[in-house]
Each structure stands twice: as structure tokens, then as C-alpha cells.
Amino acid sequence: DIQMTQSPSSLSASVGDRVTITCRASQTVNSFLNWYQQKPGKAPNLLIYAASILHSGVSSRFSGSGSGTDFTLTISSLQPEDFATYYCQQSYSFRTFGQGTKVEIK
Amino acid sequence: QLQLQESGPGLVKPSETLSLTCTVSGGSINSINYYWGWIRQPPGKGLEWLGSVYHSGNTHYDPSLKSRVTISLDTSKNQFSLRLSSVTVADTAVYYCVGENQQWLVRPFDYWGQGTLVTVSS
């Protein structure tokens, strides 16, 4: 099984801050890496697929990069609606998610 | 625009079989563009993929749950279903049905149901 590890598990940030979340795979997943945002009590929403392609309708302040085993999700200027939990997910072999990164208000 | 809606019992007894149905609207489950699947989330925890089914009936399941999971299609009702056997309290979770987009090689989950909480308790 491919394990996905996100860091940090949580972070506190202020509106306007630049935020970076990392995701590491236990073995290569090439670019088979997707990112989701989940708000409390809601289903996750797709943000980025194939490591760096922004899903339709998602704000350009979100960006993704990486390939192989190391990936990042960056929010260029944190907005109030961005406080949520973020998950990475690999689809290279079966499907596994990272444990999530909770972005909280500082 | 696809819409997915889960339905089924909210309470299941230990050792019994959990059964959920997902109704798809706004598109056909015979679409070549989607796998249809299930993901769960225990209270306060992360996401776990259970498995997916294609319009051909081809399935793939998470290896750790494969012996207990069955996902099937009912094309006449535009629905797909999850059966999880021999449940324990560890199977208590919000269960989401999802659409897995086959148009992109990385097959992201771009449609989600709202989720339904299933509690395993006697």
C-alpha cells in the first residue's frame, strides 16, 4: 500500500498569509496526486488534480506542485473561506488519502 | 452537473451487513467517463476509499477491506450500492458516494454526495 503523509497536521494562519502544505508518498506516485478541501459537516471538494491542474471554478490563489513522492499545496493569500481541512490523495495504485491538514484562524 | 445522494439505514448492529445506495441524477451511471465509488470518514478522522465500480461491472476495492466490500450497479434505477459485511464499531463513519472522473488519467473524485452517517451499535 502507498502511504500518504501530510505536514503539518494543523496550522494557524492569518488572513492574507501565504500557506504551504506538504504531502509525501511512501513510494512514487508520478503525478497521480489530487488535493481536496473539506469544511466542517460538508463533503470534500476537489481543488487540484494531477498535482498542479486547478479544478474548474477553483480560485487561482490555490496552486499545486511536485511529482514523484513530494508535493505541495500553496494558498497564496489566505482568505476567510479557506479555513478548512485539506487532504492529498494518490490514484497511482488503488486510492489513499493523507491524514489531513487543518488550517485554523490565528 | 451530476448530483449524488446516499440513502440507507443510519444504525447497523455489530456482525451485520451495512447496505447503502447512491442515486445519481444529472447523468447516467452507464457513462464511460466515470467510475462510481464509496469513501468513508470516521467521526473526527480522515478519509478512506472503499472501492469503485465501472459501468461494465468492473470493480476495484481497497485491499484491506476487499473481503468485506461489494459495490454494484443498478442501471435500471441509475443507482449504485455498497455492502459491507461483518461490521464492527470501527465501521462507524460518514459514508460518501463519489464520482471518479475517468476523463483525466489521475481519476480524481470530482463529484461527492452529501454523506450519510452510519453508526454500528447494538
PDB file of C-alpha atoms in Angstrom, chain A residues 1 31-34 36 38 42-44 46 49-50 55 87 89 91 94-95 97 99, chain B residues 39 41 45-49 60-61 63 96 100 104-110 112-113:
ATOM      1  CA  ASP A   1       0.000   0.000   0.000  1.00  0.00           C
ATOM      2  CA  SER A  31       1.811  13.000 -10.827  1.00  0.00           C
ATOM      3  CA  PHE A  32      -1.189  10.930  -9.749  1.00  0.00           C
ATOM      4  CA  LEU A  33      -1.886  13.333  -6.884  1.00  0.00           C
ATOM      5  CA  ASN A  34      -5.056  15.279  -6.101  1.00  0.00           C
ATOM      6  CA  TYR A  36      -9.300  18.371  -1.694  1.00  0.00           C
ATOM      7  CA  GLN A  38     -13.258  19.952   3.356  1.00  0.00           C
ATOM      8  CA  LYS A  42     -19.544  19.050   4.377  1.00  0.00           C
ATOM      9  CA  ALA A  43     -18.235  16.703   1.730  1.00  0.00           C
ATOM     10  CA  PRO A  44     -14.754  17.382   0.373  1.00  0.00           C
ATOM     11  CA  LEU A  46     -11.725  18.803  -5.488  1.00  0.00           C
ATOM     12  CA  TYR A  49      -5.702  17.242  -9.857  1.00  0.00           C
ATOM     13  CA  ALA A  50      -2.627  15.789 -11.485  1.00  0.00           C
ATOM     14  CA  HIS A  55     -10.122  22.230 -10.991  1.00  0.00           C
ATOM     15  CA  TYR A  87      -6.340  16.324   2.010  1.00  0.00           C
ATOM     16  CA  GLN A  89      -4.906  11.714  -2.378  1.00  0.00           C
ATOM     17  CA  SER A  91      -4.505   7.462  -7.525  1.00  0.00           C
ATOM     18  CA  PHE A  94      -5.558   1.992  -5.583  1.00  0.00           C
ATOM     19  CA  ARG A  95      -6.519   5.180  -3.729  1.00  0.00           C
ATOM     20  CA  PHE A  97      -5.541   9.883   1.328  1.00  0.00           C
ATOM     21  CA  GLN A  99      -4.366  12.309   7.158  1.00  0.00           C
TER      22      GLN A  99
ATOM     23  CA  ILE B  39     -15.390   6.787   0.620  1.00  0.00           C
ATOM     24  CA  GLN B  41     -14.814   9.150   7.210  1.00  0.00           C
ATOM     25  CA  LYS B  45     -10.846  11.365  11.371  1.00  0.00           C
ATOM     26  CA  GLY B  46      -9.614  11.267   7.785  1.00  0.00           C
ATOM     27  CA  LEU B  47     -10.901   9.853   4.516  1.00  0.00           C
ATOM     28  CA  GLU B  48     -10.756   6.193   3.484  1.00  0.00           C
ATOM     29  CA  TRP B  49     -11.525   4.889  -0.010  1.00  0.00           C
ATOM     30  CA  HIS B  60     -11.684  -2.432  -7.635  1.00  0.00           C
ATOM     31  CA  TYR B  61     -11.561  -2.431  -3.855  1.00  0.00           C
ATOM     32  CA  PRO B  63      -7.093  -4.423  -0.363  1.00  0.00           C
ATOM     33  CA  TYR B  96     -19.874   9.303   0.856  1.00  0.00           C
ATOM     34  CA  GLU B 100     -14.363   9.243 -10.112  1.00  0.00           C
ATOM     35  CA  TRP B 104      -8.361  12.513 -16.685  1.00  0.00           C
ATOM     36  CA  LEU B 105      -5.637   9.947 -16.183  1.00  0.00           C
ATOM     37  CA  VAL B 106      -5.372  10.735 -12.475  1.00  0.00           C
ATOM     38  CA  ARG B 107      -9.062   9.927 -11.972  1.00  0.00           C
ATOM     39  CA  PRO B 108      -9.971  12.499  -9.294  1.00  0.00           C
ATOM     40  CA  PHE B 109     -13.157  12.360  -7.244  1.00  0.00           C
ATOM     41  CA  ASP B 110     -14.927  15.401  -8.644  1.00  0.00           C
ATOM     42  CA  TRP B 112     -19.488  13.778  -3.971  1.00  0.00           C
ATOM     43  CA  GLY B 113     -22.753  13.042  -2.232  1.00  0.00           C
TER      44      GLY B 113
END
